[in-house]
Coordinates of C-alpha atoms and ligand atoms in Angstrom, one line a residue:
Chain A
M8 CA -22.9 -16.2 24.6
A9 CA -25.7 -13.6 24.8
E10 CA -23.2 -10.8 25.5
Q11 CA -21.2 -11.6 22.4
A12 CA -24.3 -11.8 20.3
A13 CA -25.4 -8.4 21.6
S14 CA -22.0 -6.8 20.8
L15 CA -22.1 -8.3 17.4
R16 CA -25.6 -7.0 16.8
F17 CA -24.4 -3.6 17.8
I18 CA -21.4 -3.8 15.5
D19 CA -23.5 -5.0 12.6
A20 CA -26.2 -2.4 13.2
T21 CA -23.6 0.4 13.3
E22 CA -22.1 -0.8 10.1
R23 CA -25.4 -1.2 8.3
G24 CA -26.4 2.3 9.5
L25 CA -23.2 3.7 8.1
T26 CA -23.6 1.9 4.8
R27 CA -27.1 3.2 4.5
L28 CA -26.0 6.7 5.3
R29 CA -23.3 6.6 2.8
A30 CA -25.7 5.4 0.2
V31 CA -27.8 8.5 0.8
H32 CA -24.8 10.7 0.3
P33 CA -21.0 10.1 0.9
L34 CA -21.0 13.0 3.3
A35 CA -24.1 12.0 5.3
P36 CA -22.2 10.3 8.1
W37 CA -20.3 13.5 8.7
L38 CA -23.4 15.5 8.9
V39 CA -24.8 13.0 11.4
A40 CA -21.5 13.3 13.4
F41 CA -21.9 17.1 13.4
L42 CA -25.5 16.9 14.6
L43 CA -24.5 14.5 17.3
L44 CA -21.7 16.7 18.5
A45 CA -23.5 20.0 18.2
P46 CA -25.5 19.9 21.4
L47 CA -22.5 19.0 23.6
P48 CA -22.1 22.5 25.2
W49 CA -25.7 22.3 26.4
V50 CA -25.3 18.8 27.8
L51 CA -22.1 19.3 29.7
L52 CA -22.7 20.5 33.2
N53 CA -20.2 23.3 33.6
T54 CA -18.1 25.7 31.7
Y55 CA -14.9 23.9 32.6
H56 CA -16.1 20.8 30.8
V57 CA -16.9 22.9 27.7
F58 CA -13.4 24.3 27.8
L59 CA -12.2 20.7 27.9
A60 CA -14.3 19.8 24.9
N61 CA -12.7 22.7 23.0
F62 CA -9.3 21.7 24.1
I63 CA -9.9 18.1 23.0
C64 CA -10.9 19.3 19.6
V65 CA -7.6 21.2 19.4
M66 CA -5.7 18.1 20.5
I67 CA -7.5 15.9 18.0
L68 CA -6.3 18.2 15.2
L69 CA -2.8 18.0 16.5
S70 CA -2.7 14.3 17.0
V71 CA -4.5 13.4 13.8
G72 CA -1.8 15.4 12.0
L73 CA 1.0 13.7 13.9
N74 CA -0.5 10.3 13.2
I75 CA -0.2 11.0 9.4
V76 CA 3.5 11.6 9.5
K77 CA 4.4 9.3 12.3
G78 CA 1.8 6.5 12.2
F79 CA 1.2 6.3 8.5
C80 CA 4.4 7.6 6.9
G81 CA 6.6 6.1 9.7
Q82 CA 8.7 9.2 10.3
V83 CA 9.7 9.3 14.0
T84 CA 9.2 13.0 14.7
V85 CA 9.1 14.1 18.3
G86 CA 9.2 17.9 18.2
H87 CA 5.7 18.2 16.8
V88 CA 4.7 20.5 19.7
G89 CA 7.2 23.0 18.4
L90 CA 5.1 23.4 15.2
Y91 CA 2.0 23.8 17.4
A92 CA 3.8 26.6 19.3
I93 CA 4.8 28.2 16.0
G94 CA 1.2 28.2 14.8
A95 CA 0.0 29.6 18.1
Y96 CA 2.6 32.4 18.4
T97 CA 2.3 33.4 14.8
A98 CA -1.4 33.8 15.1
A99 CA -0.9 35.7 18.4
V100 CA 1.7 38.1 16.9
M101 CA -0.4 38.7 13.7
S102 CA -3.5 39.6 15.6
V103 CA -2.0 41.6 18.5
N104 CA 1.0 43.3 17.0
F105 CA -0.3 43.6 13.4
G106 CA -4.0 44.1 14.3
M107 CA -5.2 41.3 12.0
T108 CA -8.5 39.5 12.5
F109 CA -8.5 35.8 13.2
W110 CA -9.5 35.2 9.6
M111 CA -6.1 36.6 8.5
S112 CA -4.0 35.4 11.4
L113 CA -5.2 31.8 11.0
P114 CA -4.0 31.3 7.3
I115 CA -0.8 33.1 8.0
A116 CA -0.2 30.9 11.1
V117 CA -0.8 27.9 8.9
M118 CA 1.5 29.1 6.2
V119 CA 4.3 29.8 8.6
T120 CA 3.8 26.4 10.3
L121 CA 4.0 24.8 6.8
L122 CA 7.4 26.4 6.2
A123 CA 8.6 25.2 9.6
G124 CA 7.2 21.8 8.7
A125 CA 9.3 21.7 5.6
V126 CA 12.4 22.5 7.7
V127 CA 11.6 19.6 10.0
G128 CA 10.9 17.4 7.0
I129 CA 14.3 17.9 5.3
P130 CA 16.3 15.9 7.9
S131 CA 14.0 13.0 7.3
F132 CA 15.5 12.6 3.8
R133 CA 18.7 11.4 5.4
L134 CA 17.9 10.3 9.0
E135 CA 15.9 7.5 10.4
G136 CA 14.5 6.3 13.7
A137 CA 16.3 7.5 16.8
Y138 CA 18.5 10.0 14.9
L139 CA 15.5 11.7 13.3
A140 CA 13.8 11.6 16.7
L141 CA 16.8 13.4 18.3
V142 CA 16.9 16.1 15.6
T143 CA 13.2 16.8 15.7
L144 CA 13.3 16.8 19.5
G145 CA 16.0 19.4 19.3
L146 CA 14.1 21.5 16.8
G147 CA 11.0 21.4 18.9
E148 CA 12.7 22.3 22.1
S149 CA 14.6 25.1 20.4
V150 CA 11.3 26.7 19.5
R151 CA 10.3 26.8 23.1
I152 CA 13.7 28.1 24.3
F153 CA 13.6 30.7 21.6
I154 CA 10.1 31.9 22.8
S155 CA 11.2 31.8 26.4
A156 CA 14.1 34.1 25.6
T157 CA 12.4 36.5 23.3
E158 CA 10.8 39.6 24.9
Y159 CA 8.8 40.4 21.8
L160 CA 7.0 37.1 22.3
G161 CA 6.5 37.8 26.0
A162 CA 9.3 35.5 27.0
T163 CA 8.5 33.5 30.2
N164 CA 5.8 35.9 31.2
G165 CA 3.6 34.7 28.3
F166 CA 1.8 36.5 25.6
S167 CA -1.6 37.8 26.4
G168 CA -4.5 39.8 25.0
I169 CA -5.1 37.7 21.9
P170 CA -8.6 38.7 20.8
A171 CA -11.4 36.2 20.3
P172 CA -12.4 35.6 16.7
R173 CA -15.5 37.4 15.4
I174 CA -17.9 37.4 12.5
G175 CA -19.3 40.9 12.2
D176 CA -20.6 41.7 15.7
F177 CA -20.6 38.1 16.8
R178 CA -17.7 37.2 19.0
F179 CA -16.5 33.7 19.9
D180 CA -15.7 34.9 23.4
T181 CA -17.1 32.1 25.5
Y182 CA -16.2 28.5 25.5
Q183 CA -19.7 27.7 24.5
K184 CA -19.5 29.9 21.4
Y185 CA -15.9 28.9 20.6
Y186 CA -17.0 25.3 20.5
Y187 CA -18.9 26.0 17.3
L188 CA -15.7 27.2 15.7
V189 CA -13.3 24.6 16.9
M190 CA -15.6 21.5 16.6
P191 CA -16.4 22.0 12.9
V192 CA -12.8 22.6 12.1
M193 CA -11.9 19.4 14.0
L194 CA -14.5 17.5 12.0
L195 CA -13.2 18.9 8.8
G196 CA -9.7 17.9 9.8
V197 CA -10.7 14.4 10.6
F198 CA -12.7 14.2 7.4
F199 CA -9.7 15.4 5.4
S200 CA -7.4 12.8 7.0
F201 CA -9.8 10.0 6.2
R202 CA -10.0 11.0 2.6
I203 CA -6.2 11.4 2.2
L204 CA -5.2 8.2 4.1
R205 CA -7.7 6.0 2.2
S206 CA -6.4 7.3 -1.2
R207 CA -3.3 6.6 -3.3
L208 CA -1.4 9.2 -1.3
G209 CA -2.2 7.3 2.0
R210 CA -1.0 4.0 0.5
G211 CA 2.2 5.7 -0.6
F212 CA 2.7 6.9 3.0
M213 CA 2.3 3.4 4.4
A214 CA 4.6 1.9 1.7
V215 CA 7.3 4.5 2.8
R216 CA 6.8 3.4 6.4
E217 CA 6.9 -0.3 5.6
D218 CA 10.0 -0.3 3.3
P219 CA 11.3 2.8 1.6
V220 CA 13.5 0.9 -0.8
A221 CA 10.6 -1.4 -2.0
A222 CA 8.4 1.7 -2.1
A223 CA 10.8 3.5 -4.4
A224 CA 11.2 0.5 -6.6
A225 CA 7.4 0.5 -7.0
G226 CA 7.5 4.0 -8.2
V227 CA 6.7 5.9 -5.0
N228 CA 8.6 9.1 -4.7
V229 CA 9.9 8.5 -1.2
R230 CA 11.2 12.0 -0.4
G231 CA 8.2 13.6 -1.9
H232 CA 5.9 11.5 0.2
K233 CA 7.9 12.2 3.4
M234 CA 7.7 15.9 2.6
I235 CA 4.0 15.9 1.9
A236 CA 3.4 14.0 5.1
F237 CA 5.4 16.5 7.1
L238 CA 3.6 19.4 5.4
I239 CA 0.1 18.0 6.1
S240 CA 0.9 17.3 9.7
A241 CA 2.4 20.8 10.0
G242 CA -0.8 22.2 8.5
Y243 CA -2.8 20.5 11.2
A244 CA -0.4 21.9 13.9
G245 CA -0.9 25.4 12.4
F246 CA -4.6 25.1 12.7
A247 CA -4.4 23.7 16.2
G248 CA -2.0 26.4 17.3
A249 CA -4.0 29.3 15.9
L250 CA -7.3 27.9 17.4
Y251 CA -5.6 27.5 20.7
A252 CA -4.2 31.0 20.7
H253 CA -7.5 32.7 20.0
M254 CA -9.4 30.7 22.5
I255 CA -10.2 32.6 25.7
P256 CA -8.4 33.7 27.8
G257 CA -6.2 34.5 24.7
Y258 CA -3.0 33.8 26.6
L259 CA 0.0 31.8 25.6
N260 CA 3.0 30.7 27.7
P261 CA 6.1 28.7 26.7
R262 CA 5.3 26.4 29.6
N263 CA 2.4 25.0 27.5
F264 CA 4.9 23.7 24.9
T265 CA 7.4 21.7 26.9
V266 CA 8.7 18.1 26.7
I267 CA 5.8 17.1 28.8
E268 CA 3.4 18.2 26.1
M269 CA 5.6 16.4 23.5
V270 CA 5.3 13.2 25.5
T271 CA 1.6 13.7 26.0
L272 CA 1.1 14.2 22.3
L273 CA 3.2 11.1 21.5
L274 CA 1.1 9.1 24.0
M275 CA -2.1 10.2 22.2
V276 CA -0.9 8.7 18.9
V277 CA 0.7 5.6 20.4
L278 CA -2.3 4.8 22.6
G279 CA -4.9 5.6 20.0
G280 CA -3.1 3.5 17.5
L281 CA -0.1 4.4 15.3
G282 CA -1.2 4.1 11.8
H283 CA -4.8 3.5 12.7
I284 CA -7.1 5.8 10.9
W285 CA -9.0 6.6 14.2
G286 CA -5.8 6.6 16.3
G287 CA -5.3 10.3 16.6
V288 CA -9.0 10.9 17.6
I289 CA -9.2 8.1 20.1
G290 CA -5.9 9.0 21.7
A291 CA -6.6 12.7 21.9
I292 CA -9.9 12.1 23.7
I293 CA -8.7 9.6 26.2
V294 CA -5.3 11.2 27.0
T295 CA -6.7 14.7 27.4
I296 CA -9.3 13.5 29.8
V297 CA -6.8 11.4 31.8
Y298 CA -4.4 14.3 31.8
D299 CA -7.1 16.5 33.2
I300 CA -8.1 14.1 35.9
T301 CA -4.5 13.6 37.0
K302 CA -3.4 17.2 36.7
D303 CA -2.7 17.5 40.4
Y304 CA 0.2 15.1 39.8
Y305 CA 1.5 17.2 36.8
H306 CA 5.1 16.7 37.9
Y307 CA 4.7 12.9 37.6
S308 CA 2.9 13.0 34.3
L309 CA 6.2 12.7 32.3
L310 CA 6.9 9.5 34.2
L311 CA 3.3 8.2 34.1
F312 CA 2.8 9.0 30.3
G313 CA 6.3 7.8 29.4
S314 CA 5.7 4.5 31.1
V315 CA 2.3 4.1 29.5
I316 CA 3.9 4.7 26.1
V317 CA 6.5 2.0 26.7
L318 CA 3.8 -0.4 28.0
T319 CA 1.6 0.3 25.0
V320 CA 4.4 -0.2 22.5
L321 CA 5.3 -3.5 24.2
F322 CA 1.9 -5.0 24.8
M323 CA -0.5 -3.4 22.3
P324 CA 1.6 -2.0 19.4
K325 CA -1.5 -1.1 17.4
G326 CA -3.0 0.8 20.3
I327 CA -6.7 1.0 21.2
G328 CA -7.7 1.3 17.5
G329 CA -6.0 -2.0 16.9
I330 CA -7.7 -3.7 19.8
I331 CA -11.1 -2.5 18.7
D332 CA -10.4 -3.9 15.2
R333 CA -9.4 -7.2 16.7
F334 CA -12.4 -7.3 19.0
I335 CA -14.7 -6.8 16.0
A336 CA -12.8 -9.4 13.9
T337 CA -13.0 -11.9 16.8
R338 CA -16.7 -11.4 17.3
R339 CA -17.3 -11.9 13.6
F340 CA -15.1 -15.0 13.6
I341 CA -17.1 -16.5 16.5
A342 CA -20.3 -15.7 14.7
I343 CA -19.2 -17.2 11.5
R344 CA -18.1 -20.3 13.2
E345 CA -21.5 -20.6 14.9
G346 CA -23.2 -20.0 11.6
R347 CA -25.0 -16.9 12.9
A348 CA -23.5 -14.4 10.5
T349 CA -22.2 -14.1 7.0
R350 CA -18.6 -13.3 6.1
P351 CA -17.8 -9.6 6.4
G352 CA -17.0 -9.3 2.7
S353 CA -20.5 -10.4 1.7
D354 CA -22.2 -7.2 2.9
D355 CA -20.5 -5.3 0.1
A356 CA -21.8 -7.6 -2.6
A357 CA -25.4 -7.2 -1.4
Chain B
M4 CA 17.8 -2.4 -27.2
L5 CA 15.7 -2.2 -24.0
L6 CA 18.6 -2.2 -21.5
R7 CA 22.3 -1.5 -22.1
T8 CA 25.0 -1.1 -19.5
E9 CA 28.5 0.1 -20.3
N10 CA 31.4 -0.5 -17.9
L11 CA 28.9 -0.8 -15.0
S12 CA 30.8 -0.8 -11.8
K13 CA 30.2 -0.6 -8.1
H14 CA 32.7 -1.0 -5.3
F15 CA 32.1 -1.3 -1.5
G16 CA 35.4 -0.2 0.1
G17 CA 38.0 -2.4 -1.6
L18 CA 35.5 -4.9 -2.9
R19 CA 34.5 -4.7 -6.5
A20 CA 31.0 -6.1 -6.3
V21 CA 30.2 -5.3 -9.9
D22 CA 33.2 -4.7 -12.1
G23 CA 32.9 -3.2 -15.6
I24 CA 29.9 -5.1 -16.9
D25 CA 28.7 -4.5 -20.4
F26 CA 25.3 -5.9 -20.8
E27 CA 22.7 -5.7 -23.6
L28 CA 19.1 -6.9 -23.5
E29 CA 16.7 -7.0 -26.4
E30 CA 13.0 -6.2 -26.1
G31 CA 11.1 -9.5 -25.5
E32 CA 14.0 -11.5 -24.3
V33 CA 14.1 -13.8 -21.2
R34 CA 17.6 -13.6 -19.9
G35 CA 19.1 -15.7 -17.1
L36 CA 21.7 -14.2 -14.8
I37 CA 23.7 -16.7 -12.9
G38 CA 26.8 -16.9 -10.8
P39 CA 28.1 -18.2 -7.5
N40 CA 27.1 -16.5 -4.2
G41 CA 28.5 -13.0 -3.9
S42 CA 29.2 -12.7 -7.6
G43 CA 27.3 -9.4 -7.9
K44 CA 23.9 -10.4 -9.3
S45 CA 21.8 -8.6 -6.8
T46 CA 24.2 -5.6 -6.9
F47 CA 23.7 -5.5 -10.7
F48 CA 19.9 -5.4 -10.1
N49 CA 20.3 -2.6 -7.5
L50 CA 22.3 -0.6 -9.9
V51 CA 19.9 -0.9 -12.8
S52 CA 16.9 -0.1 -10.6
G53 CA 18.6 3.0 -9.2
I54 CA 18.9 1.7 -5.6
Y55 CA 22.7 1.9 -5.7
R56 CA 24.6 4.7 -7.3
P57 CA 27.0 3.4 -9.9
D58 CA 30.7 4.3 -9.8
E59 CA 32.2 7.0 -12.0
G60 CA 32.5 5.9 -15.6
S61 CA 29.4 3.6 -15.6
R62 CA 26.6 4.1 -18.0
I63 CA 23.1 2.7 -17.9
R64 CA 20.6 3.2 -20.7
I65 CA 17.0 2.0 -20.5
G66 CA 14.9 2.3 -23.6
G67 CA 17.3 4.8 -25.1
Q68 CA 17.4 7.1 -22.1
D69 CA 20.5 7.6 -20.0
T70 CA 19.3 6.5 -16.5
T71 CA 22.7 6.3 -14.8
H72 CA 21.8 8.9 -12.2
F73 CA 18.1 8.4 -12.0
E74 CA 16.4 7.8 -8.7
P75 CA 14.6 4.5 -8.3
H76 CA 11.0 5.9 -8.7
R77 CA 12.0 7.5 -12.0
I78 CA 13.4 4.2 -13.2
A79 CA 10.2 2.5 -12.1
A80 CA 8.3 5.1 -14.1
L81 CA 10.2 3.9 -17.3
G82 CA 8.5 0.5 -16.8
V83 CA 11.2 -1.3 -14.8
A84 CA 9.9 -3.6 -12.1
R85 CA 11.9 -5.8 -9.8
T86 CA 11.6 -8.3 -7.0
F87 CA 14.0 -8.5 -4.1
Q88 CA 15.9 -11.5 -2.9
L89 CA 14.6 -10.8 0.6
L90 CA 11.1 -10.0 -0.8
R91 CA 10.5 -6.7 1.0
V92 CA 6.7 -7.0 0.9
F93 CA 4.9 -4.4 2.9
S94 CA 4.2 -6.5 6.0
E95 CA 1.7 -4.3 7.8
M96 CA -0.4 -3.7 4.7
T97 CA -3.0 -6.0 3.2
V98 CA -2.2 -8.2 0.3
L99 CA -4.5 -6.1 -1.9
E100 CA -2.8 -2.9 -0.7
N101 CA 0.6 -4.3 -1.6
L102 CA -0.5 -4.7 -5.2
L103 CA -2.2 -1.2 -5.1
V104 CA 1.2 0.3 -4.2
G105 CA 2.7 -1.6 -7.1
H106 CA 0.1 0.0 -9.3
H107 CA 0.9 3.4 -7.8
L108 CA 2.1 5.0 -11.0
H109 CA -1.0 4.0 -12.9
V110 CA -3.6 5.3 -10.4
A111 CA -4.7 8.5 -12.1
Y112 CA -6.0 10.9 -9.6
G113 CA -4.4 13.4 -7.2
P114 CA -4.8 14.3 -3.5
V115 CA -7.3 17.1 -4.3
A116 CA -9.6 14.7 -6.1
A117 CA -9.2 12.3 -3.2
V118 CA -10.2 14.9 -0.6
L119 CA -13.2 16.1 -2.7
G120 CA -14.1 12.5 -3.4
T121 CA -14.9 13.2 -7.0
R122 CA -16.7 10.7 -9.2
R123 CA -13.6 10.3 -11.3
M124 CA -11.6 9.4 -8.3
R125 CA -14.1 6.9 -7.1
N126 CA -14.4 5.3 -10.5
E127 CA -10.6 5.1 -10.8
E128 CA -10.3 3.6 -7.3
R129 CA -12.9 1.0 -8.2
R130 CA -11.2 0.2 -11.5
V131 CA -7.7 -0.3 -9.9
R132 CA -9.1 -2.5 -7.1
E133 CA -10.9 -4.7 -9.6
E134 CA -7.8 -5.0 -11.8
M135 CA -5.6 -5.8 -8.8
M136 CA -8.1 -8.4 -7.6
E137 CA -7.9 -10.0 -11.1
L138 CA -4.1 -10.1 -10.8
L139 CA -4.4 -11.6 -7.4
A140 CA -6.6 -14.3 -8.8
F141 CA -4.0 -14.9 -11.5
I142 CA -1.2 -15.5 -9.0
G143 CA -3.6 -17.5 -6.8
L144 CA -3.8 -15.1 -3.8
A145 CA -7.4 -13.8 -4.3
D146 CA -8.6 -15.5 -1.1
F147 CA -6.0 -13.6 0.9
A148 CA -6.7 -10.1 -0.4
A149 CA -7.8 -8.7 3.0
M150 CA -5.0 -10.4 5.0
L151 CA -1.9 -8.6 6.1
A152 CA 1.1 -9.6 4.1
S153 CA 2.9 -10.6 7.3
E154 CA 0.3 -13.4 7.8
L155 CA 1.2 -15.1 4.6
S156 CA 3.5 -18.1 4.3
V157 CA 7.0 -17.5 2.8
G158 CA 6.0 -19.1 -0.5
Q159 CA 2.8 -16.9 -0.7
R160 CA 4.9 -13.9 0.1
R161 CA 7.1 -14.8 -2.9
L162 CA 4.1 -14.8 -5.1
L163 CA 2.9 -11.5 -3.6
A164 CA 6.3 -9.9 -4.4
L165 CA 6.0 -11.1 -7.9
G166 CA 2.4 -9.8 -8.1
R167 CA 3.5 -6.4 -6.8
A168 CA 6.1 -6.2 -9.5
M169 CA 3.5 -7.3 -12.1
A170 CA 1.1 -4.7 -10.8
M171 CA 3.5 -2.1 -12.1
R172 CA 2.6 -3.2 -15.7
P173 CA 6.4 -3.2 -16.5
R174 CA 8.2 -3.6 -19.8
L175 CA 11.2 -5.0 -18.0
L176 CA 10.8 -7.4 -15.1
M177 CA 13.8 -8.3 -13.0
L178 CA 13.4 -11.3 -10.7
D179 CA 16.0 -11.9 -8.0
E180 CA 15.8 -15.6 -7.1
P181 CA 12.0 -15.9 -7.5
A182 CA 12.1 -19.6 -6.7
A183 CA 14.3 -19.7 -3.7
G184 CA 12.8 -21.7 -0.9
L185 CA 9.9 -23.1 -2.9
S186 CA 9.1 -26.8 -3.1
P187 CA 9.6 -28.4 -6.5
V188 CA 5.9 -28.4 -7.2
N189 CA 5.7 -24.7 -6.4
V190 CA 8.8 -24.0 -8.6
D191 CA 6.9 -25.5 -11.5
N192 CA 3.9 -23.4 -10.7
L193 CA 6.1 -20.3 -10.5
L194 CA 7.7 -21.2 -13.9
R195 CA 4.2 -21.5 -15.4
I196 CA 3.3 -18.1 -14.0
I197 CA 6.4 -16.4 -15.2
V198 CA 6.0 -17.9 -18.7
G199 CA 2.3 -17.0 -18.6
L200 CA 3.1 -13.4 -17.7
K201 CA 5.7 -13.1 -20.4
E202 CA 3.3 -14.4 -23.1
R203 CA 0.4 -12.4 -21.8
Y204 CA 2.1 -9.0 -21.5
G205 CA 5.0 -9.4 -23.9
L206 CA 7.5 -8.7 -21.1
T207 CA 11.2 -8.6 -21.1
V208 CA 12.6 -10.6 -18.2
I209 CA 15.9 -11.0 -16.3
I210 CA 15.9 -13.9 -13.9
V211 CA 18.6 -14.4 -11.2
E212 CA 18.3 -17.9 -10.0
H213 CA 20.4 -20.6 -8.2
I214 CA 18.0 -23.3 -9.2
L215 CA 19.5 -23.7 -12.6
R216 CA 16.7 -25.8 -14.0
V217 CA 14.6 -22.6 -13.8
V218 CA 17.1 -20.7 -15.8
M219 CA 17.9 -23.5 -18.3
D220 CA 14.2 -24.1 -18.9
T221 CA 12.9 -20.6 -19.3
C222 CA 15.8 -18.5 -20.7
E223 CA 17.0 -18.3 -24.3
K224 CA 20.2 -16.7 -23.2
V225 CA 22.2 -16.8 -20.0
T226 CA 24.8 -14.4 -18.6
V227 CA 27.3 -15.6 -16.1
L228 CA 28.9 -13.4 -13.5
D229 CA 31.8 -14.2 -11.2
H230 CA 33.6 -11.8 -8.9
G231 CA 31.5 -9.0 -10.3
Q232 CA 32.7 -9.7 -13.9
K233 CA 30.9 -11.1 -16.8
I234 CA 32.6 -14.4 -17.6
A235 CA 30.3 -15.9 -20.1
E236 CA 27.2 -15.3 -22.2
G237 CA 25.2 -17.5 -24.5
T238 CA 22.6 -20.2 -24.8
P239 CA 22.1 -22.4 -21.8
D240 CA 23.9 -25.2 -23.7
E241 CA 26.9 -23.1 -24.6
V242 CA 27.2 -21.8 -21.1
K243 CA 26.9 -25.3 -19.6
T244 CA 30.0 -26.4 -21.4
D245 CA 32.0 -23.2 -21.0
H246 CA 35.3 -23.8 -19.2
A247 CA 35.3 -20.6 -17.3
V248 CA 31.8 -21.2 -16.0
I249 CA 32.6 -24.7 -14.8
E250 CA 35.6 -23.4 -13.1
A251 CA 33.8 -20.6 -11.4
Y252 CA 31.2 -23.0 -10.0
L253 CA 33.2 -26.2 -9.4
G254 CA 36.6 -24.6 -8.7
R255 CA 35.3 -23.5 -5.3
E256 CA 33.6 -26.6 -4.2
M257 CA 30.0 -25.5 -4.3
E258 CA 27.9 -27.4 -1.9
D259 CA 24.9 -27.3 -4.2
D260 CA 24.8 -30.7 -5.8
E261 CA 22.3 -29.5 -8.4
V262 CA 24.7 -27.0 -9.7
R263 CA 27.3 -29.7 -10.3
R264 CA 24.7 -32.0 -11.9
V265 CA 23.2 -29.5 -14.2
L266 CA 26.5 -28.0 -15.3
Q267 CA 28.1 -31.4 -16.0
G268 CA 25.0 -33.1 -17.4
Ligands
LIG403 N1 25.4 -2.7 0.6 C1 26.5 -3.4 0.5 N2 27.6 -3.0 1.3 C2 28.7 -3.7 1.3 N3 28.9 -4.8 0.5 C3 27.9 -5.2 -0.3 C4 26.7 -4.5 -0.3 N4 25.9 -5.1 -1.2 C5 26.6 -6.2 -1.7 N5 27.8 -6.2 -1.1 C6 28.9 -7.2 -1.5 O1 29.0 -7.3 -2.8 C7 29.2 -8.6 -3.2 C8 28.2 -9.0 -4.2 O2 27.0 -9.2 -3.6 P1 25.6 -9.5 -4.3 O3 24.5 -9.5 -3.3 O4 25.4 -8.7 -5.5 O5 25.8 -11.0 -4.7 P2 24.9 -12.1 -5.4 O6 25.5 -12.5 -6.7 O7 23.5 -11.5 -5.4 O8 24.9 -13.3 -4.4 P3 23.8 -14.3 -3.9 O9 23.7 -15.3 -4.9 O10 24.4 -14.8 -2.6 O11 22.6 -13.5 -3.7 C9 29.2 -9.4 -2.0 O12 30.5 -9.7 -1.6 C10 28.5 -8.5 -0.9 O13 29.1 -8.8 0.3
LIG404 MG1 21.7 -11.9 -4.6

């Protein structure tokens, strides 16, 4: 069919383009991605959409991190939003109460979140599946409850007055400007995850997910890998939290870190594709946009997103990432059968 | 002495799954480990490879080191590889990735190099992929390298499990029923592969097997377990005629005709 031929041509062209770019320099595709994303604030029609673009970048960081520990390392952690809150509030306190600049509050927020990540990681040494989910859910919720009850953190009134980051006299005090802070960090985060997951460490994560006993017998330090996965994902949450805190209006509220946010975040990873290298990115983009469109029905979103998670797990366990993979594989297969293309492996040889 | 256990024991509740086994294995040996169902063979493997914690008073030494309380990955690092009776391949990873995980301890670069994409890391990654492809060719799975392990047939998964253990470049290879469920032709293939591996890499091997022909043909020495205890040890011929062994197998009306045939014949 003409349509199939066209999609295959598109897939092949994209792949050839990528291969050529990588031949120029391994980082070239990332530079191209940056250049493609850079004009976005000028393309989007209104400021609200630019805000959304910023927020999507933050969510990508968060869900890419979660996908590492959950999708790749197989640790069912639910309270990830708690780490995000810790990152955000640490950055807020450091800059408002201790007068630090963003460039100091960010690394401190990341370090504190790493510590918290280690605390979440320890139960994973002993617990699995639903039990680990319960413990992490409890830890995540207790962060929110602690914040809601602590006057120093603004309690339920929220924490305001977090300054915009600045370099010299330049302040990232509009969404347009902030985009050029958060987008590069997001790209770096995605880049980092690709490199890690396609390495020895990433294979170790997957082996722990597939079968910890067999992984250990193959020489994989199972606890070590679990801990590293928790730490990496916590690092992402720390970055995401600090970037969210310093984004205008510089205001945090415990209401932004509830069970609804937990479910939304889970949905991102599940829908995007648990253990798919693009899973966190795809999921964060789609879910954030859908969430925004349906925000008038906020009170139903738990129900809506919860049921989408269940349906996704039941009917497309590998998420959208998996469906795209299969789409490409099927197109190739049809093409090979009709003698119109070579086997996928043969590109590499050429 | 590559492996030595002293008074190795493991109980589950009141059941003594492994009961005071003294076991010695010389470098380069191919040893058979047989015994009726539930006699403790797999438990013995799980103890040696660190997956189960031995009872008080047990001792395990591997290559002169006391490994009684080692975690599994540290025992693997001493060059001990094993297969599992229930295979435990990494289903949602590709065939090649399964071997790469097996080779984990020999992949020499860290996460920082991975993130920076250093030349060394890329060369190392190319090297290990090439080596693992060679190993896949050796066990006859090269055409399936990019397939998920879950898409393989049971027999192919058995080969993959063996390949993953070989990818560890072990000194000691412990095979838990490597031929179970294979057709006779494939059993012969497997035997050839095991013998080939042994010659090629100078391995020491322990094979647990119910298909006694496998054990009798490949092993110089056989150890027999029953109720968690060692009841006999010797050459295949000695063991075949040992009274305690015949009783252990035949005394309980084994259904496996082959057992009866081999032991009596
Ligand atoms: N994790 C465990 N928990 C409780 N009991 C166990 C456990 N592992 C093994 N056992 C018991 O220990 C005994 C020995 O089991 P093991 O698997 O070592 O036997 P085996 O010789 O490998 O038998 P088979 O030939 O059937 O594989 C059995 O009675 C089994 O039920
Ligand atoms: Mg067994």
